Amino acid sequence: MMSRSSLLTAWLAFGFVCHCALHHVPAGAAAVTLSTASRWIVDEGGNRVKLTCVNWPSHLEPMLAEGLNKRPIGAIAADVAAMGFNCVRLTWPTFMVTNASYSSLTVEQSFQRLNLTDSLAGIRANNPDVVDMKLIDAFKSLVSSLGDNNLMVILDNHVSKPGWCCSPSDGNGFFGDGNFEPDVWVDGLTRMATMFAGVPNVVGMSLRNELRGPRQNSNDWYKYMQRGAEAVHAANPRVLVILSGLSFDNDLAFLASRQVTLSFARKAAFEVHWYSFSNGQEWASGNPNEVCARIGASVSRRALYLLDQGWPVILSEFGVDNRGGNVNDNRYYGCAAAVAADLDLDWALWTLQGSYYLREGVLDLDEVYGVLDRAWSGPRNATALRRVQALQRPLRGPGYAEAAPYEVLFHPATGLCVVRPSLTRPLELGPCGETEAWTYAQQDGRLTLRDSPMLCLHAEGAGRSVRLGLPCPDDRSHWRLVSDSKLHIAANASSSSGSGTGMLCLDVGADGRSVVTNPCRCLSGDSSCDPESQWFKLVTSSRSVAAREMLLAQLPIKLQSTKIRSL
Ligand SMILES: *[C@@H]1O[C@H](CO)[C@@H](O)[C@H](O)[C@H]1NC(C)=O
Ligand SMILES: *[C@@H]1O[C@H](CO)[C@@H](O)[C@H](O)[C@H]1NC(C)=O
Ligand SMILES: *[C@@H]1O[C@H](CO)[C@@H](O)[C@H](O)[C@H]1NC(C)=O
Ligand SMILES: *[C@@H]1O[C@H](CO)[C@@H](O)[C@H](O)[C@H]1NC(C)=O
């Protein structure tokens, strides 16, 4: 096993950490006051703040943020920041602040009550300060440590009665369920909003996680969510109020016909959850392009359409089994990441925790969706983490209009982008922070670099690297977005290349780095085939690409000769 320090060195070597440090976000950035400007979340100056959060649960039976038996709070918080997340969606159960049989407990009492002897010993060793604290004080101390690490916090009311979430019949699903008395809920929200009103890094409160179950209905949704939103805003007008939908937060479609009515403006956003299993095993059992198109359209119809209506929609839970062996998850991820990049969504990854003190009766349960390993000592899977980190950079929105909009050629399965390491080397996958600015002309199918528009991307044959050059446009430089997912970028092979004819799709070479073309895979029909390596997304960005422009300026390209075949 890799040691923790060598893992950190590896992240640094890959340059992730420095890409995360946004140049115009000063120290103390977590103390920002957020509001909304149409679909964007912005700071006091009106500049976009892209929420790139990770979930950290504190709502299970012990009511203490997971992992404090494994590492000191400050070390975990520092890792969250080092991994490039800028915020934590921190969950809490209502009863922790409304019900004396829970709220009166210290950390030690809470763990003793559940016989969590080993966990308690771990907490004593790693976080001795919290052992004798009341649960809410331990919670506050964690929020404060996140602030010390420049991390924003969204307080998420996850359940009423502490425990694993979410089943339709657990009494926590909808207003009126056994544990979900609306007045108690509003009281809990008010208490939390009041308690954290003076805490600068608490920037948002989400009203209730994953409403669901037989009682759910939109009339009660308006009645109670509006009441909850008003209560939070009255107690703490600084925080962004975040509203989740019905059916496990998969459904905000009802808002299309009836807007939410709030007394305040520019302080409310919506959240949506999207997992592979939100659609059962559809990803694994269908053709991935067809499933991606169908489910993508459905998520748009159910939630993301609100962006066009001028509301921020935070993808506040998404994630995959990080062991890489879950076909349903793998196919879903490429599609969901393409959507998240395309719309430049705010998001919160499920999830940080490598383990739970106690989940569904199991001690020290391993969380395979966790970014951290079971020991909380480093990333569970550095490859999976890197993919998610690609979604951390804001691409557009207020304050990110430094350049005329251009396209980024994003490869969701790796989280890398098509870059040109130097003017003489072939194109390859590299960090999206060093991306090329592409232009795609739909009419004649040209894919060109914005700054050398006369050179087109060419398919050179199966298994061969693509190249930038002349002449164009011709068949081999006429790119179409084929397949229902529109994630395959295809051109027709040269009949003279000797390597076959027919459609070739952008792909990743056998070295895992070069950008090649290969016969297009499983465009339709076939459900046994995985196309993810051929999935590329043209994503619009208006971020400055100053570094690349400098490189190009240093080496002026002469285009007089049509003999230039390759750069
Ligand atoms: C407080 O919690 C206990 C134990 O779960 C429960 O029986 C009781 O109904 C709760 N009281 C309120 C007011 O929620
Ligand atoms: C804790 O252990 C005691 C003694 O073995 C037992 O009586 C009690 O039921 C246990 N409580 C829980 C929550 O497991
Ligand atoms: C890490 O994740 C990648 C991407 O899903 C996967 O291919 C790989 O098998 C995973 N590795 C481990 C050790 O889990
Ligand atoms: C390749 O050529 C065929 C036949 O002319 C055409 O139907 C198809 O659209 C072309 N594909 C691409 C990607 O240009």
XYZ file of C-alpha atoms and ligand atoms in Angstrom:
623
model
C 0.000 0.000 0.000
C 1.111 3.498 -0.776
C 1.833 5.627 2.224
C -0.130 8.759 2.808
C 2.739 11.106 2.088
C 3.571 9.440 -1.203
C -0.053 9.785 -2.248
C 0.020 13.472 -1.495
C 3.222 13.776 -3.479
C 1.527 11.979 -6.348
C -1.338 14.472 -6.368
C 1.114 17.322 -6.374
C 3.131 15.736 -9.144
C 0.025 15.544 -11.268
C -0.504 19.223 -10.658
C -3.994 18.823 -9.290
C -3.461 20.888 -6.224
C -2.159 23.937 -8.004
C -4.955 23.778 -10.569
C -7.454 23.948 -7.767
C -6.130 27.215 -6.384
C -8.198 29.682 -8.340
C -6.122 32.735 -8.975
C -8.682 35.339 -8.049
C -10.059 33.702 -4.943
C -8.267 35.215 -1.962
C -7.483 33.480 1.294
C -10.525 33.465 3.535
C -12.654 32.685 0.491
C -14.850 30.425 2.567
C -16.233 33.493 4.355
C -18.113 34.502 1.244
C -21.785 35.481 1.253
C -23.547 33.775 -1.602
C -26.511 34.861 -3.619
C -27.842 33.983 -7.050
C -27.761 35.733 -10.391
C -30.049 33.810 -12.712
C -28.704 30.247 -12.760
C -25.354 31.167 -11.209
C -24.276 31.264 -7.590
C -22.263 34.411 -7.019
C -20.281 36.207 -4.310
C -20.745 39.756 -2.999
C -18.962 41.124 -6.049
C -21.282 39.301 -8.431
C -18.591 36.840 -9.501
C -19.420 33.215 -9.878
C -18.609 30.819 -7.035
C -18.756 27.277 -8.344
C -19.693 24.942 -5.515
C -17.600 21.799 -5.809
C -18.479 20.056 -2.590
C -18.099 16.638 -1.107
C -20.695 15.101 1.187
C -19.679 14.347 4.758
C -22.380 12.603 6.782
C -23.074 13.413 10.402
C -26.649 12.129 10.512
C -26.292 8.444 11.385
C -27.124 7.053 14.844
C -24.002 8.401 16.609
C -24.684 11.953 15.212
C -20.987 12.645 14.842
C -19.328 13.325 11.501
C -17.895 10.024 10.283
C -14.211 9.247 10.475
C -13.202 11.014 13.674
C -12.123 7.616 15.006
C -9.608 7.358 12.161
C -7.945 10.764 11.776
C -7.920 14.187 13.450
C -10.622 16.568 12.213
C -8.077 19.111 11.033
C -6.181 16.517 8.988
C -9.347 15.334 7.253
C -10.430 18.910 6.551
C -6.994 19.692 5.132
C -7.266 16.679 2.833
C -10.684 17.808 1.600
C -9.134 21.134 0.633
C -6.010 19.504 -0.832
C -8.190 17.364 -3.068
C -9.583 20.562 -4.549
C -13.080 20.552 -3.114
C -14.141 23.992 -1.966
C -17.036 22.999 0.219
C -18.631 20.270 2.312
C -22.288 19.290 2.321
C -22.472 18.386 5.985
C -25.527 16.389 6.992
C -27.392 16.572 10.300
C -30.476 14.937 11.832
C -33.299 17.131 13.147
C -33.482 15.355 16.523
C -29.882 16.311 17.293
C -31.208 19.817 18.004
C -34.914 19.321 18.800
C -35.165 16.200 20.945
C -33.584 16.203 24.389
C -33.029 12.460 24.364
C -30.481 13.121 21.607
C -29.446 16.751 22.008
C -28.428 16.298 25.637
C -25.807 13.685 24.791
C -22.085 14.152 24.743
C -20.072 12.364 22.084
C -18.987 9.795 24.642
C -22.554 9.157 25.785
C -23.794 8.836 22.227
C -21.175 6.197 21.410
C -21.617 4.367 24.705
C -25.372 4.248 24.168
C -24.715 2.366 20.911
C -21.920 0.205 22.359
C -19.484 1.642 19.816
C -16.519 0.895 22.043
C -13.858 0.608 19.357
C -14.998 3.760 17.584
C -14.989 5.660 20.851
C -11.445 4.513 21.546
C -10.473 5.711 18.070
C -12.065 9.102 18.700
C -10.275 9.346 22.034
C -6.991 8.719 20.238
C -7.517 10.943 17.197
C -9.824 13.658 18.458
C -9.628 13.713 22.249
C -11.081 17.233 22.383
C -14.505 16.194 21.144
C -15.094 13.234 23.484
C -16.689 15.263 26.270
C -18.388 17.774 24.029
C -22.119 17.902 23.476
C -22.890 16.576 20.000
C -23.785 20.020 18.681
C -20.526 21.442 20.005
C -18.552 18.732 18.244
C -20.509 19.600 15.100
C -19.644 23.295 15.522
C -16.030 22.460 16.078
C -15.940 20.510 12.816
C -17.556 23.404 10.914
C -14.961 25.699 12.371
C -12.127 23.420 11.324
C -13.522 23.330 7.790
C -13.490 27.139 7.889
C -9.845 27.110 8.986
C -9.177 25.142 5.817
C -11.049 27.620 3.698
C -13.934 25.285 3.056
C -17.489 26.475 2.684
C -20.216 24.451 4.380
C -23.778 23.616 3.384
C -25.762 22.327 6.346
C -28.005 19.599 5.023
C -31.010 18.457 7.035
C -30.816 14.817 6.067
C -33.262 12.950 8.321
C -35.256 13.587 11.501
C -34.357 10.510 13.485
C -30.635 9.757 13.269
C -29.852 6.818 11.031
C -28.982 5.728 7.526
C -31.108 7.325 4.842
C -33.271 6.701 2.762
C -36.119 4.278 2.478
C -39.679 5.218 1.498
C -40.998 3.795 4.769
C -38.443 4.890 7.389
C -40.694 7.555 8.893
C -38.365 10.325 7.679
C -39.557 10.558 4.075
C -42.232 13.208 3.921
C -44.088 15.774 6.008
C -46.420 13.906 8.314
C -44.436 10.664 8.431
C -43.880 9.150 11.887
C -40.633 11.012 12.593
C -41.293 13.979 10.339
C -43.572 16.391 12.141
C -43.428 19.667 10.135
C -43.383 21.940 13.206
C -40.456 20.054 14.705
C -38.648 20.241 11.378
C -39.142 24.024 11.131
C -37.988 24.350 14.730
C -34.846 22.346 13.916
C -34.092 24.417 10.834
C -34.601 27.619 12.801
C -32.286 26.491 15.572
C -29.531 25.534 13.160
C -29.919 28.693 11.077
C -29.744 30.784 14.253
C -26.784 28.902 15.708
C -24.723 29.274 12.560
C -25.816 32.794 11.621
C -22.510 34.196 12.803
C -20.336 31.477 11.284
C -18.904 32.905 8.085
C -18.108 29.666 6.226
C -21.654 28.332 6.549
C -22.877 29.575 3.187
C -25.985 27.492 2.608
C -28.634 25.327 4.193
C -30.486 22.612 2.345
C -33.927 22.168 3.821
C -34.437 18.429 3.579
C -32.739 15.572 1.828
C -34.626 13.286 -0.580
C -38.333 13.761 0.124
C -40.107 10.538 -0.700
C -42.641 7.901 0.217
C -46.383 7.332 0.024
C -47.265 10.718 1.549
C -45.336 12.822 -0.945
C -47.333 15.339 -2.978
C -46.566 18.672 -4.528
C -49.187 20.680 -2.617
C -47.551 19.838 0.687
C -44.158 20.398 -0.910
C -45.055 24.052 -1.594
C -46.733 24.497 1.770
C -43.869 23.199 3.884
C -40.807 23.925 1.778
C -41.837 27.565 1.474
C -42.375 27.668 5.238
C -39.006 26.064 5.902
C -37.293 28.413 3.466
C -38.843 31.470 5.127
C -37.861 30.229 8.578
C -34.223 29.725 7.583
C -34.052 33.046 5.789
C -35.585 34.896 8.731
C -33.098 33.360 11.174
C -30.085 33.690 8.897
C -30.612 35.944 5.869
C -26.999 35.372 4.805
C -27.296 31.712 3.783
C -28.404 30.350 0.468
C -31.569 28.301 0.939
C -31.507 25.074 -1.051
C -34.684 23.175 -1.938
C -34.742 19.555 -2.949
C -37.423 17.776 -4.950
C -39.731 14.803 -4.647
C -39.001 11.118 -5.315
C -35.586 10.986 -3.627
C -34.743 14.417 -5.039
C -35.048 13.130 -8.582
C -38.072 15.251 -9.412
C -38.515 19.009 -9.628
C -40.730 18.791 -12.720
C -43.784 20.114 -10.868
C -42.109 23.545 -10.659
C -42.590 23.972 -14.397
C -46.267 24.711 -13.876
C -46.106 26.471 -10.514
C -43.221 28.579 -9.269
C -42.125 28.594 -5.673
C -43.307 31.722 -3.817
C -40.792 33.262 -1.430
C -40.695 36.653 0.240
C -37.002 37.027 -0.572
C -35.075 37.033 -3.842
C -31.677 35.860 -5.039
C -31.079 33.558 -2.062
C -32.686 30.298 -3.189
C -31.439 27.406 -5.294
C -32.593 23.887 -6.092
C -30.773 20.607 -5.743
C -31.099 17.326 -7.614
C -29.642 13.864 -7.051
C -28.567 11.603 -9.878
C -27.129 8.114 -9.429
C -26.896 5.157 -11.785
C -29.342 3.287 -9.541
C -31.853 6.142 -9.828
C -32.710 4.162 -12.977
C -32.255 0.650 -11.642
C -29.979 -1.370 -13.915
C -30.901 0.505 -17.105
C -27.309 1.522 -17.811
C -26.031 -2.013 -17.701
C -28.943 -3.543 -19.561
C -29.259 -1.084 -22.454
C -27.049 0.406 -25.127
C -25.078 3.108 -23.266
C -25.564 5.751 -25.969
C -29.293 5.228 -26.048
C -29.536 5.115 -22.256
C -27.430 8.260 -21.898
C -29.636 10.150 -24.342
C -32.838 8.944 -22.739
C -31.873 9.454 -19.107
C -30.036 12.708 -19.842
C -33.228 14.092 -21.408
C -35.205 12.848 -18.447
C -32.935 14.538 -15.871
C -33.195 17.680 -17.898
C -36.983 17.488 -17.985
C -37.196 16.701 -14.268
C -34.653 19.165 -12.910
C -31.997 20.790 -15.063
C -34.601 22.716 -17.098
C -34.721 25.065 -14.104
C -31.322 26.443 -15.142
C -32.979 27.926 -18.219
C -35.654 29.405 -15.996
C -33.013 31.287 -14.052
C -32.471 29.041 -11.041
C -29.243 27.412 -9.875
C -29.610 23.625 -9.721
C -26.945 21.928 -7.617
C -26.195 18.292 -8.389
C -25.870 17.659 -4.674
C -25.443 13.876 -4.802
C -23.808 11.852 -7.539
C -21.040 9.290 -7.444
C -19.912 5.790 -8.225
C -18.420 2.664 -6.778
C -14.744 3.615 -6.852
C -13.553 0.069 -7.373
C -14.347 0.429 -11.053
C -16.132 -2.916 -11.443
C -19.737 -1.719 -11.490
C -20.814 -1.546 -15.161
C -24.010 0.335 -14.350
C -21.985 2.999 -12.513
C -19.215 3.209 -15.100
C -21.542 3.860 -18.011
C -23.565 6.326 -15.982
C -20.476 8.237 -14.876
C -19.272 9.166 -18.376
C -22.698 10.449 -19.293
C -23.343 12.311 -16.027
C -19.875 13.895 -16.034
C -20.428 15.071 -19.617
C -23.678 16.733 -18.530
C -22.059 18.263 -15.433
C -19.193 19.671 -17.520
C -21.436 20.838 -20.335
C -23.706 22.791 -17.992
C -20.813 23.664 -15.675
C -22.978 22.565 -12.750
C -22.420 23.212 -9.092
C -22.196 19.860 -7.345
C -21.517 17.780 -4.260
C -19.939 14.394 -4.741
C -21.215 11.393 -2.848
C -18.966 10.958 -0.882
C -16.012 11.677 1.422
C -16.228 8.945 4.040
C -14.133 5.817 3.710
C -16.089 4.115 6.469
C -18.903 4.500 8.976
C -18.852 3.981 12.723
C -22.111 2.081 12.271
C -24.311 1.795 9.246
C -27.410 -0.364 9.016
C -26.176 -2.439 11.910
C -22.667 -3.028 10.527
C -19.647 -1.759 12.437
C -16.871 0.032 10.522
C -18.682 -0.446 7.205
C -16.468 0.220 4.181
C -17.912 2.903 1.836
C -16.976 1.982 -1.717
C -18.335 5.306 -3.016
C -15.958 7.125 -0.657
C -13.170 9.344 -1.960
C -11.078 8.317 1.037
C -9.985 4.799 1.795
C -11.256 2.875 4.760
C -8.477 4.230 6.988
C -9.264 7.816 5.864
C -5.574 8.103 5.068
C -5.634 8.935 1.370
C -7.651 8.529 -1.821
C -9.332 5.178 -2.289
C -8.722 5.453 -6.030
C -6.533 8.262 -7.386
C -7.818 7.685 -10.930
C -11.430 8.090 -9.888
C -10.551 11.171 -7.861
C -8.755 12.799 -10.788
C -11.837 12.329 -12.952
C -13.939 14.221 -10.460
C -11.309 16.930 -10.033
C -11.742 17.761 -13.707
C -15.192 19.059 -12.814
C -13.872 21.441 -10.164
C -12.794 24.300 -12.433
C -15.452 26.822 -13.336
C -15.672 27.306 -17.100
C -18.125 30.134 -17.474
C -20.544 32.424 -15.674
C -20.145 35.884 -14.156
C -16.435 36.641 -13.705
C -15.374 33.899 -16.123
C -15.878 35.729 -19.371
C -12.178 36.379 -19.844
C -12.174 35.027 -23.394
C -14.586 34.657 -26.276
C -16.361 31.343 -25.770
C -14.548 28.339 -27.181
C -14.883 24.576 -26.942
C -12.960 22.212 -24.721
C -12.620 18.607 -25.886
C -13.386 16.832 -22.638
C -12.976 13.113 -22.056
C -15.277 12.246 -19.130
C -13.993 8.707 -18.512
C -10.536 10.015 -17.581
C -11.358 13.597 -16.613
C -8.738 14.741 -19.082
C -8.929 17.064 -22.063
C -7.348 17.064 -25.499
C -4.152 19.105 -25.274
C -1.128 19.687 -27.425
C 1.964 19.131 -25.292
C 4.051 21.055 -27.814
C 3.643 22.247 -31.364
C 5.604 19.305 -32.700
C 4.045 16.475 -30.722
C 0.721 14.809 -31.450
C -2.385 15.675 -29.524
C -2.925 13.799 -26.308
C -5.027 13.751 -23.187
C -3.803 16.113 -20.505
C -5.016 18.254 -17.627
C -8.084 20.286 -18.543
C -6.364 23.305 -17.009
C -3.981 23.232 -19.966
C -6.673 22.727 -22.536
C -6.659 23.885 -26.113
C -9.364 26.269 -27.251
C -11.255 24.515 -30.031
C -13.831 25.726 -32.486
C -16.355 23.371 -33.975
C -18.191 24.389 -37.134
C -21.271 22.248 -37.425
C -21.913 23.104 -41.099
C -18.704 21.713 -42.529
C -17.694 19.607 -39.532
C -14.377 21.359 -38.989
C -12.664 21.018 -35.618
C -9.964 23.653 -35.430
C -7.863 25.357 -32.835
C -9.359 28.779 -32.268
C -5.992 30.405 -32.751
C -4.989 28.574 -35.918
C -8.303 28.224 -37.695
C -6.800 27.076 -40.974
C -5.631 23.754 -39.574
C -8.254 21.075 -39.069
C -8.274 17.952 -36.985
C -7.859 14.908 -39.263
C -8.574 11.214 -38.812
C -5.556 9.279 -40.051
C -6.875 5.748 -39.793
C -7.757 3.118 -37.241
C -5.451 3.095 -34.251
C -3.527 6.115 -35.509
C -3.124 9.478 -33.831
C -5.270 12.299 -35.103
C -3.381 15.271 -36.472
C -3.898 18.949 -37.115
C -3.244 19.976 -40.678
C -4.446 20.626 -44.179
C -6.323 20.207 -46.445
C -9.668 21.008 -44.959
C -12.415 20.413 -44.989
C -12.290 16.961 -46.504
C -13.912 13.663 -45.429
C -11.263 12.934 -42.865
C -11.657 16.329 -41.242
C -15.432 16.424 -41.363
C -16.494 15.528 -37.808
C -20.019 14.670 -36.840
C -21.504 13.999 -33.436
C -22.918 10.544 -34.012
C -24.908 8.200 -31.728
C -27.848 9.236 -29.576
C -25.589 10.406 -26.761
C -23.815 12.821 -29.143
C -20.658 11.816 -27.295
C -19.072 10.067 -30.260
C -17.099 12.385 -32.528
C -16.712 10.662 -35.888
C -15.179 11.221 -39.302
C -14.942 9.001 -42.359
C -11.717 7.094 -42.823
C -9.481 7.755 -45.766
C -9.851 4.967 -48.297
C -6.212 5.458 -49.245
C -4.945 5.038 -45.705
C -5.019 1.282 -46.072
C -6.434 0.882 -42.604
C -10.007 0.338 -43.567
C -12.909 2.547 -44.455
C -16.015 3.518 -42.644
C -16.594 5.724 -39.674
C -13.844 6.324 -37.185
C -14.439 7.799 -33.751
C -12.114 9.754 -31.509
C -10.664 7.383 -28.940
C -7.803 6.994 -26.512
C -4.781 5.073 -27.778
C -3.437 1.889 -26.265
C -0.906 3.982 -24.298
C -3.847 5.545 -22.427
C -2.744 9.015 -23.465
C -2.609 9.560 -27.223
C -5.734 10.713 -29.054
C -6.473 8.352 -31.915
C -9.389 7.230 -34.046
C -10.837 3.733 -33.976
C -13.882 2.141 -35.556
C -16.871 3.533 -33.676
C -18.018 1.197 -30.919
C -21.573 0.253 -29.980
C -23.203 3.336 -31.451
C -26.612 1.749 -30.970
C -28.380 -1.485 -30.159
C -25.565 -3.424 -28.530
C -25.887 -3.472 -24.748
C -22.890 -5.688 -24.065
C -20.382 -3.122 -25.286
C -18.758 -0.198 -23.422
C -18.114 2.927 -25.497
C -16.836 5.184 -22.680
C -13.291 5.507 -24.017
C -14.825 6.969 -27.204
C -16.958 9.464 -25.322
C -15.758 13.029 -25.800
C -17.785 16.115 -25.014
C -17.387 19.505 -26.625
C -17.854 21.790 -23.644
C -18.139 25.562 -23.908
C -15.735 27.644 -21.862
C -14.984 31.320 -21.644
C -12.013 31.022 -19.315
C -8.808 32.600 -20.417
C -6.295 30.229 -21.973
C -3.484 32.710 -21.607
C -0.777 30.124 -21.137
C -1.599 28.441 -24.431
C -1.816 31.731 -26.245
C 1.677 32.567 -25.041
C 2.992 29.264 -26.324
C 1.475 29.910 -29.710
C 2.779 33.472 -29.804
C 6.302 32.259 -29.168
C 6.190 29.938 -32.148
C 4.373 31.737 -34.924
C 2.695 29.387 -37.346
C 3.254 30.033 -40.993
C 0.403 28.907 -43.113
C 1.449 29.922 -46.613
C 2.214 26.401 -47.674
C -0.499 23.791 -48.135
C 2.276 21.253 -47.588
C 2.043 21.709 -43.841
C 0.609 18.341 -42.945
C 1.080 18.240 -39.294
C 1.828 20.362 -36.301
C -37.658 12.075 20.675
O -36.989 10.857 20.379
C -37.597 9.715 20.934
C -36.698 8.540 20.681
O -36.504 8.343 19.281
C -38.975 9.551 20.363
O -39.605 8.439 20.943
C -39.791 10.810 20.580
O -41.014 10.702 19.896
C -39.061 12.030 20.079
N -39.771 13.228 20.452
C -40.040 14.189 19.582
C -40.776 15.350 20.131
O -39.694 14.151 18.406
C -25.095 -2.695 24.501
O -24.565 -3.727 25.275
C -25.374 -4.069 26.407
C -24.623 -5.065 27.257
O -24.090 -6.105 26.462
C -26.717 -4.616 25.893
O -27.553 -4.900 26.963
C -27.362 -3.538 25.003
O -28.563 -4.036 24.438
C -26.434 -3.086 23.908
N -27.013 -1.958 23.219
C -26.993 -1.845 21.903
C -27.612 -0.617 21.322
O -26.506 -2.682 21.145
C -10.074 3.048 -9.989
O -11.063 3.614 -10.819
C -10.870 3.367 -12.191
C -11.911 4.157 -12.934
O -13.197 3.704 -12.624
C -10.956 1.886 -12.442
O -10.742 1.624 -13.807
C -9.937 1.160 -11.601
O -10.093 -0.221 -11.732
C -10.066 1.541 -10.141
N -8.940 0.996 -9.399
C -9.034 0.441 -8.218
C -7.772 -0.048 -7.616
O -10.099 0.327 -7.633
C -19.456 8.972 -43.798
O -19.942 8.762 -45.108
C -21.278 8.289 -45.173
C -21.590 7.987 -46.647
O -21.237 9.086 -47.443
C -22.225 9.339 -44.562
O -23.547 8.892 -44.581
C -21.792 9.592 -43.111
O -22.588 10.616 -42.556
C -20.342 9.981 -43.074
N -19.953 10.066 -41.686
C -19.259 11.080 -41.171
C -18.932 10.998 -39.735
O -18.895 12.009 -41.836
